[in-house]
Short mmCIF file of C-alpha atoms in Angstrom, two decimals:
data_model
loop_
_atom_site.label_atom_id
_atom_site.label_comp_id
_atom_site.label_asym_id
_atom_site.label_seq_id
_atom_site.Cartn_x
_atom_site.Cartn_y
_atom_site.Cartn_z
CA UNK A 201 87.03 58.04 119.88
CA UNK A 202 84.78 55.02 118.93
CA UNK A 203 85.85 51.57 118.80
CA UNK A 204 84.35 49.68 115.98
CA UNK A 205 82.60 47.13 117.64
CA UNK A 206 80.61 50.42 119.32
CA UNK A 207 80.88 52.18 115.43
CA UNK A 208 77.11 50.34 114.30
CA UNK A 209 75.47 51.38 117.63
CA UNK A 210 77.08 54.44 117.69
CA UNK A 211 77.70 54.15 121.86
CA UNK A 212 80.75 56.11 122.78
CA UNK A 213 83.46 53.97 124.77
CA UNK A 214 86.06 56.39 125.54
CA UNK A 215 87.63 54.30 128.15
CA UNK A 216 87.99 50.82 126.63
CA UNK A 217 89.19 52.62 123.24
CA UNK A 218 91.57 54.32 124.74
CA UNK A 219 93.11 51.28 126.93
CA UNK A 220 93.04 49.46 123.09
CA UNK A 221 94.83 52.12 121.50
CA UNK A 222 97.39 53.18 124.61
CA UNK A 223 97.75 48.65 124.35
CA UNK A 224 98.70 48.58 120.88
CA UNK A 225 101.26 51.63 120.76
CA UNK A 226 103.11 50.22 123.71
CA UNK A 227 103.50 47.01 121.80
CA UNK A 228 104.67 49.11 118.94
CA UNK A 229 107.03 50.75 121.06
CA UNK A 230 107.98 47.47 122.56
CA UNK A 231 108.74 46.61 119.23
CA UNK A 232 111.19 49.15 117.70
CA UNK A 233 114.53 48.55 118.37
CA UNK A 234 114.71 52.08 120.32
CA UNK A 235 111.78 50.36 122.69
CA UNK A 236 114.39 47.29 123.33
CA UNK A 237 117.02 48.95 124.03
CA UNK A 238 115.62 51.49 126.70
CA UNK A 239 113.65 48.14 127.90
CA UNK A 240 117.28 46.33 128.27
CA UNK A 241 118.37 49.72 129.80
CA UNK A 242 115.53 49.89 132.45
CA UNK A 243 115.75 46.35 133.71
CA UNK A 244 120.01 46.37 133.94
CA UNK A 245 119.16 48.94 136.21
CA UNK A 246 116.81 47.67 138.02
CA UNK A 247 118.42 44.45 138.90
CA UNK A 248 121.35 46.47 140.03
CA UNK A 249 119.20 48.04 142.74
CA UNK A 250 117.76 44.88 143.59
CA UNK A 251 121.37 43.19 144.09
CA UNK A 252 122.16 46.23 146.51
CA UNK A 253 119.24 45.95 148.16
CA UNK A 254 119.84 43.01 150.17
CA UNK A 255 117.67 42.34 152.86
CA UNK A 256 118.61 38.23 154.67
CA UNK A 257 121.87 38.55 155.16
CA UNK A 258 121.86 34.69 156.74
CA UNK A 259 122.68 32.67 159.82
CA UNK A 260 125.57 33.75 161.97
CA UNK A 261 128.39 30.15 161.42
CA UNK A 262 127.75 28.40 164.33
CA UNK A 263 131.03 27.31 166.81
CA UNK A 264 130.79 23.78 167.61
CA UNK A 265 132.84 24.65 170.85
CA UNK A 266 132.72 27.69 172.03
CA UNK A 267 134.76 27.67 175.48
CA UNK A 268 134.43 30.44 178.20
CA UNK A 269 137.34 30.74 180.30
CA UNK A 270 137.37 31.82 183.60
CA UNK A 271 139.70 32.61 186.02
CA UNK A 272 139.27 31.64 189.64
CA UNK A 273 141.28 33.22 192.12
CA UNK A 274 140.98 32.17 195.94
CA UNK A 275 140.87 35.13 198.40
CA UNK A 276 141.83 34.96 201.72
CA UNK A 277 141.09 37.15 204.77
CA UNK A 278 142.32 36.84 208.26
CA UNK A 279 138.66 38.32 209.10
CA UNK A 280 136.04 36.66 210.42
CA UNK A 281 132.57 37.21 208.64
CA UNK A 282 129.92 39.02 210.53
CA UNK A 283 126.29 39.01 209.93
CA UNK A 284 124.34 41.53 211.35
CA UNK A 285 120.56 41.58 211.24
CA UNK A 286 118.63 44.84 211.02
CA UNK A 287 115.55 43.97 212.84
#
């Protein structure tokens, strides 16, 4: 394929005639009500996946007063505490 600014030199341009003409029938495409709808179709779907996909699920609600209780309970023992040393 030759583009027609190449046509008068006659250089071949395979490449950059081929992005043109791949361009212009996606815009065609684009175009056509069949090319909408499938469009419309595509991206419903794709911002379905992207509302499952959630990655920051947030900040934890912080307590203002979080309490710990704790029991105490006294122990008694009629023993007398021995220490021993291992020397």
């Amino acid at each position: 394929i030759i583009c027609s600014h190449c046509d008068h030199g006659n250089s071949y341009c395979s490449a950059q005639s081929r992005q043109e003409k791949q361009r212009e029938a996606c815009n065609r495409y684009q175009s056509s009500s069949k090319g909408r709808h499938l469009h419309a179709l595509r991206q419903r779907h794709y911002r379905q996946r992207k509302k499952e996909k959630v990655t920051h699920q947030g900040s934890p609600g912080l307590v203002p007063y979080d309490l710990l209780i704790v029991e105490l309970k006294r122990v008694t023992t009629n023993q007398k505490p021995s220490f021993s040393t291992n020397n």
